[in-house]
Amino acid sequence: MTTRTNLAELEALGLIHLAVASEEAAYIFRHALIQDAAYASLVKQDRQHLNLIVGETLERLYADRVEQIAPRLAQHFKEAGDDRRALKYYTLAGDRTVQQFANAEASTHYTRALNIAKRAADLENASSILKHLYLQRGQALHSIADYQGALENYLDMRQFAQARGDRSLELHSLIEQAEMYAVFGPLLNPARSIELGQQALTLNEQVHDRAAEARVDWVLMRALAQTGLDPQQAIRYGERSIALARELNLSDQLAYSLNDINYAYRSNLMVRPALEALAEARHHWRAIGQQHMLADNLNQAALIHFYLGNFEEAEQLIGESLSISAATDNVIQFTLCHFVRMLINYERGYFNDAFDSSETALQNFNPILTGIKITKAFIVMELGSLELATQEVQTAQDILHQTNLTPIFGGAVYGLQIRLAIRRNDLGFAHQMLERAQRLPGYGANVNEFLGTEQLYISEIELALAEQQIDLAQTKCDKFSGLAEALGARRLLPSFLRLRAQIYRTHGEIDRAADSLQEARSIAQAIGARTSLLNVLIDLIEIERQRGRDASQLIDQARDLSGFLIDHCPDQLRATYAAKIKSISTAW
């Protein structure tokens, strides 16, 4: 009986039907269950033989583009029992899908490849292949925010390395675990990162892997920069990593080290070197084609420019990052884009747009969520709704306590809790929150990240003023405003200058208070910070009248500005904000 006769009989029985009518006719099963039953009826040897024939045929027919059908080839060779070629094509499939930003799919391919590689006793270059698969799977899982999955990958990597006695593989597992604990995310634990990093350095004394040493230095730099306890040592680790990467021509590591040393530089009030390092790293990311890290780089640079008061530059950087993040399905960077845009829109007085950005960002649950909630709570407070702001900040605090990101966002959360408590005249609660803040890692160190921590700095000055501890308020204001000036953080200076003016007024130094407010006005106008400018104008109007001077020009400017801000307020808060403006401008 011929193949054609067999096919005709199967078609007559309704089991298959003609899919393509040509000289080389193609048939398909009428139902997947029929296909499964037919396949299961084959004995193992026949199944393997048929899969081998199909795999080799596809290899031959698509020799010039096997990467496009790598998953099919891998599956056929796996079923054929050809582990060597199955491993090759699962690895190729993983590498290809990573390049296409399909990281969840890539992690599946790498897992299948690892299962084969781990049981292959005679695998050539086993250590190199296993390292590639483990590291690539870990990166794929990290990219889709599966932090626990990535950590478990590296733990398995270490266990398998120890069982094999493979010190090189174990070294890299330690480094990657240390990185997971060093970088911003739900696993953040700088102390654990430093511990693992030191273990890696000790192990490397036996392995003598200089490229690995450059990576360990990078991780230790990140961990120390996060704690803020030893920012100068963080710089030393970072610069050593950069020097090694340059010497060994490690383009990827050089880009990572340049990108992240910006955290250490910022902690040492070195903003210009931070921006220069980011710019050089950005050049490398573009050359390498690493889109995820390019988006992160753009966001970090945008955040710095935001605090410097360079809103236009920040917006341009965010625009590019947003396009990349959306195209590559990078949830973390997409959310961070909207977070920074939210900050910019608030300062410019586009409250509606700020709320839109926050709602877009809040659609994705990830580590940045606390920062978004606390910023939204601050905006709501400034728009006059203390009740809603209190609810928002409590939600932010609840989320914070479900994570271990307190070292990152604790200062902002507790600081805003203090500011709200002062406005409710609940100074006892304010002190409870201050005590929590004082237990944060790095509290009191000469560190100024200014990633939202200005809430804590401002709250401490406001609390001292509320309790008539004027000398303490003066000391704290001098310290924190001095840090802002050292950083060139123009976005923060109007707030500190307003507080300084308030301190001068308590001493009866009205002229000095006016000078401070005029400086704040000049800065706010220069950077386009409408929200800060209105607050400054309100204080200036009161000061000028106290001095017996004409405040009509200030009043006209404040009226125009308040009208603009009210017009750009969200519907649900417009009345509240208008009432707040009216209550403080009755003398206008």
PDB file of C-alpha atoms in Angstrom, residues 34-177:
ATOM      1  CA  ILE A  34      -6.465  12.929  16.868  1.00  0.00           C
ATOM      2  CA  GLN A  35      -2.896  14.063  16.265  1.00  0.00           C
ATOM      3  CA  ASP A  36      -1.973  13.416  19.911  1.00  0.00           C
ATOM      4  CA  ALA A  37      -3.549   9.949  19.838  1.00  0.00           C
ATOM      5  CA  ALA A  38      -1.756   9.037  16.611  1.00  0.00           C
ATOM      6  CA  TYR A  39       1.568  10.255  17.989  1.00  0.00           C
ATOM      7  CA  ALA A  40       1.098   8.364  21.261  1.00  0.00           C
ATOM      8  CA  SER A  41       0.359   5.154  19.369  1.00  0.00           C
ATOM      9  CA  LEU A  42       3.862   5.124  17.924  1.00  0.00           C
ATOM     10  CA  VAL A  43       6.471   3.124  19.771  1.00  0.00           C
ATOM     11  CA  LYS A  44       9.312   5.207  21.262  1.00  0.00           C
ATOM     12  CA  GLN A  45      11.861   4.158  18.662  1.00  0.00           C
ATOM     13  CA  ASP A  46       9.564   5.133  15.789  1.00  0.00           C
ATOM     14  CA  ARG A  47       8.764   8.478  17.384  1.00  0.00           C
ATOM     15  CA  GLN A  48      12.438   9.261  17.825  1.00  0.00           C
ATOM     16  CA  HIS A  49      13.229   8.234  14.274  1.00  0.00           C
ATOM     17  CA  LEU A  50      10.441  10.361  12.777  1.00  0.00           C
ATOM     18  CA  ASN A  51      11.422  13.388  14.866  1.00  0.00           C
ATOM     19  CA  LEU A  52      15.025  12.986  13.781  1.00  0.00           C
ATOM     20  CA  ILE A  53      13.989  12.849  10.109  1.00  0.00           C
ATOM     21  CA  VAL A  54      11.783  15.932  10.485  1.00  0.00           C
ATOM     22  CA  GLY A  55      14.464  17.833  12.412  1.00  0.00           C
ATOM     23  CA  GLU A  56      17.199  17.082   9.898  1.00  0.00           C
ATOM     24  CA  THR A  57      14.870  17.887   6.993  1.00  0.00           C
ATOM     25  CA  LEU A  58      14.029  21.261   8.503  1.00  0.00           C
ATOM     26  CA  GLU A  59      17.713  21.892   9.176  1.00  0.00           C
ATOM     27  CA  ARG A  60      18.483  21.249   5.525  1.00  0.00           C
ATOM     28  CA  LEU A  61      15.557  23.219   4.081  1.00  0.00           C
ATOM     29  CA  TYR A  62      16.095  26.262   6.333  1.00  0.00           C
ATOM     30  CA  ALA A  63      19.881  26.119   6.629  1.00  0.00           C
ATOM     31  CA  ASP A  64      20.192  29.872   6.005  1.00  0.00           C
ATOM     32  CA  ARG A  65      17.673  30.858   8.710  1.00  0.00           C
ATOM     33  CA  VAL A  66      17.605  28.135  11.347  1.00  0.00           C
ATOM     34  CA  GLU A  67      17.322  30.749  14.103  1.00  0.00           C
ATOM     35  CA  GLN A  68      13.788  31.530  12.919  1.00  0.00           C
ATOM     36  CA  ILE A  69      12.632  27.959  13.519  1.00  0.00           C
ATOM     37  CA  ALA A  70      14.983  27.174  16.399  1.00  0.00           C
ATOM     38  CA  PRO A  71      12.144  26.277  18.849  1.00  0.00           C
ATOM     39  CA  ARG A  72      10.711  23.707  16.369  1.00  0.00           C
ATOM     40  CA  LEU A  73      14.137  22.258  15.699  1.00  0.00           C
ATOM     41  CA  ALA A  74      14.881  22.040  19.416  1.00  0.00           C
ATOM     42  CA  GLN A  75      11.632  20.221  20.098  1.00  0.00           C
ATOM     43  CA  HIS A  76      12.135  17.695  17.274  1.00  0.00           C
ATOM     44  CA  PHE A  77      15.711  16.907  18.325  1.00  0.00           C
ATOM     45  CA  LYS A  78      14.669  16.659  21.971  1.00  0.00           C
ATOM     46  CA  GLU A  79      11.988  14.100  21.021  1.00  0.00           C
ATOM     47  CA  ALA A  80      14.561  12.325  18.848  1.00  0.00           C
ATOM     48  CA  GLY A  81      16.866  11.994  21.860  1.00  0.00           C
ATOM     49  CA  ASP A  82      19.552  14.123  20.210  1.00  0.00           C
ATOM     50  CA  ASP A  83      20.546  16.195  23.252  1.00  0.00           C
ATOM     51  CA  ARG A  84      23.458  17.911  21.517  1.00  0.00           C
ATOM     52  CA  ARG A  85      21.307  19.507  18.828  1.00  0.00           C
ATOM     53  CA  ALA A  86      18.340  20.062  21.163  1.00  0.00           C
ATOM     54  CA  LEU A  87      20.610  22.039  23.488  1.00  0.00           C
ATOM     55  CA  LYS A  88      22.004  24.006  20.563  1.00  0.00           C
ATOM     56  CA  TYR A  89      18.584  25.058  19.281  1.00  0.00           C
ATOM     57  CA  TYR A  90      16.968  25.754  22.674  1.00  0.00           C
ATOM     58  CA  THR A  91      19.915  28.044  23.401  1.00  0.00           C
ATOM     59  CA  LEU A  92      19.577  29.692  19.999  1.00  0.00           C
ATOM     60  CA  ALA A  93      15.829  30.111  20.558  1.00  0.00           C
ATOM     61  CA  GLY A  94      16.456  31.751  23.934  1.00  0.00           C
ATOM     62  CA  ASP A  95      19.086  34.121  22.549  1.00  0.00           C
ATOM     63  CA  ARG A  96      16.828  35.128  19.659  1.00  0.00           C
ATOM     64  CA  THR A  97      13.733  35.785  21.789  1.00  0.00           C
ATOM     65  CA  VAL A  98      15.789  37.847  24.251  1.00  0.00           C
ATOM     66  CA  GLN A  99      16.823  40.077  21.342  1.00  0.00           C
ATOM     67  CA  GLN A 100      13.119  40.420  20.506  1.00  0.00           C
ATOM     68  CA  PHE A 101      12.372  41.368  24.162  1.00  0.00           C
ATOM     69  CA  ALA A 102      10.162  38.277  24.590  1.00  0.00           C
ATOM     70  CA  ASN A 103      11.817  37.548  27.921  1.00  0.00           C
ATOM     71  CA  ALA A 104       9.152  35.246  29.374  1.00  0.00           C
ATOM     72  CA  GLU A 105       9.423  33.008  26.310  1.00  0.00           C
ATOM     73  CA  ALA A 106      13.216  33.218  26.434  1.00  0.00           C
ATOM     74  CA  SER A 107      13.300  32.016  30.047  1.00  0.00           C
ATOM     75  CA  THR A 108      11.316  28.924  29.001  1.00  0.00           C
ATOM     76  CA  HIS A 109      13.815  28.108  26.231  1.00  0.00           C
ATOM     77  CA  TYR A 110      16.759  28.596  28.581  1.00  0.00           C
ATOM     78  CA  THR A 111      15.131  26.352  31.191  1.00  0.00           C
ATOM     79  CA  ARG A 112      14.753  23.544  28.667  1.00  0.00           C
ATOM     80  CA  ALA A 113      18.332  24.026  27.529  1.00  0.00           C
ATOM     81  CA  LEU A 114      19.539  23.933  31.133  1.00  0.00           C
ATOM     82  CA  ASN A 115      17.664  20.716  31.840  1.00  0.00           C
ATOM     83  CA  ILE A 116      19.582  19.091  28.990  1.00  0.00           C
ATOM     84  CA  ALA A 117      22.946  20.663  29.814  1.00  0.00           C
ATOM     85  CA  LYS A 118      22.774  19.667  33.486  1.00  0.00           C
ATOM     86  CA  ARG A 119      22.328  15.990  32.688  1.00  0.00           C
ATOM     87  CA  ALA A 120      24.866  15.843  29.841  1.00  0.00           C
ATOM     88  CA  ALA A 121      27.906  14.196  31.407  1.00  0.00           C
ATOM     89  CA  ASP A 122      30.174  14.533  28.363  1.00  0.00           C
ATOM     90  CA  LEU A 123      29.233  18.075  27.354  1.00  0.00           C
ATOM     91  CA  GLU A 124      32.162  20.004  25.886  1.00  0.00           C
ATOM     92  CA  ASN A 125      32.774  23.464  27.383  1.00  0.00           C
ATOM     93  CA  ALA A 126      30.164  22.602  30.023  1.00  0.00           C
ATOM     94  CA  SER A 127      31.112  25.417  32.406  1.00  0.00           C
ATOM     95  CA  SER A 128      30.907  28.083  29.702  1.00  0.00           C
ATOM     96  CA  ILE A 129      27.598  26.761  28.358  1.00  0.00           C
ATOM     97  CA  LEU A 130      26.022  26.465  31.820  1.00  0.00           C
ATOM     98  CA  LYS A 131      27.178  29.967  32.757  1.00  0.00           C
ATOM     99  CA  HIS A 132      25.628  31.409  29.602  1.00  0.00           C
ATOM    100  CA  LEU A 133      22.315  29.646  30.170  1.00  0.00           C
ATOM    101  CA  TYR A 134      22.022  30.497  33.858  1.00  0.00           C
ATOM    102  CA  LEU A 135      23.007  34.135  33.361  1.00  0.00           C
ATOM    103  CA  GLN A 136      20.732  34.606  30.367  1.00  0.00           C
ATOM    104  CA  ARG A 137      17.782  33.004  32.143  1.00  0.00           C
ATOM    105  CA  GLY A 138      18.386  35.169  35.189  1.00  0.00           C
ATOM    106  CA  GLN A 139      18.490  38.340  33.093  1.00  0.00           C
ATOM    107  CA  ALA A 140      15.322  37.330  31.230  1.00  0.00           C
ATOM    108  CA  LEU A 141      13.463  36.754  34.512  1.00  0.00           C
ATOM    109  CA  HIS A 142      14.778  40.025  35.935  1.00  0.00           C
ATOM    110  CA  SER A 143      13.584  41.897  32.841  1.00  0.00           C
ATOM    111  CA  ILE A 144       9.989  40.739  33.397  1.00  0.00           C
ATOM    112  CA  ALA A 145      10.235  41.740  37.089  1.00  0.00           C
ATOM    113  CA  ASP A 146      10.255  38.124  38.289  1.00  0.00           C
ATOM    114  CA  TYR A 147      12.814  38.937  40.966  1.00  0.00           C
ATOM    115  CA  GLN A 148      12.193  35.824  43.047  1.00  0.00           C
ATOM    116  CA  GLY A 149      12.447  33.621  39.972  1.00  0.00           C
ATOM    117  CA  ALA A 150      15.747  35.247  39.034  1.00  0.00           C
ATOM    118  CA  LEU A 151      17.121  34.758  42.555  1.00  0.00           C
ATOM    119  CA  GLU A 152      16.075  31.092  42.590  1.00  0.00           C
ATOM    120  CA  ASN A 153      17.842  30.690  39.245  1.00  0.00           C
ATOM    121  CA  TYR A 154      21.116  31.922  40.766  1.00  0.00           C
ATOM    122  CA  LEU A 155      20.652  29.819  43.906  1.00  0.00           C
ATOM    123  CA  ASP A 156      20.217  26.745  41.710  1.00  0.00           C
ATOM    124  CA  MET A 157      23.279  27.829  39.757  1.00  0.00           C
ATOM    125  CA  ARG A 158      25.377  27.891  42.927  1.00  0.00           C
ATOM    126  CA  GLN A 159      24.080  24.555  44.194  1.00  0.00           C
ATOM    127  CA  PHE A 160      24.796  22.872  40.854  1.00  0.00           C
ATOM    128  CA  ALA A 161      28.239  24.508  40.676  1.00  0.00           C
ATOM    129  CA  GLN A 162      29.151  23.261  44.137  1.00  0.00           C
ATOM    130  CA  ALA A 163      27.979  19.728  43.258  1.00  0.00           C
ATOM    131  CA  ARG A 164      30.243  19.812  40.172  1.00  0.00           C
ATOM    132  CA  GLY A 165      33.110  21.474  42.007  1.00  0.00           C
ATOM    133  CA  ASP A 166      32.983  24.257  39.408  1.00  0.00           C
ATOM    134  CA  ARG A 167      34.418  27.299  41.199  1.00  0.00           C
ATOM    135  CA  SER A 168      34.053  29.597  38.200  1.00  0.00           C
ATOM    136  CA  LEU A 169      30.353  28.831  37.918  1.00  0.00           C
ATOM    137  CA  GLU A 170      29.930  29.282  41.669  1.00  0.00           C
ATOM    138  CA  LEU A 171      31.742  32.621  41.506  1.00  0.00           C
ATOM    139  CA  HIS A 172      29.313  33.971  38.940  1.00  0.00           C
ATOM    140  CA  SER A 173      26.321  32.680  40.903  1.00  0.00           C
ATOM    141  CA  LEU A 174      27.541  34.645  43.942  1.00  0.00           C
ATOM    142  CA  ILE A 175      27.996  37.794  41.874  1.00  0.00           C
ATOM    143  CA  GLU A 176      24.499  37.595  40.406  1.00  0.00           C
ATOM    144  CA  GLN A 177      22.910  36.947  43.795  1.00  0.00           C
TER     145      GLN A 177
END
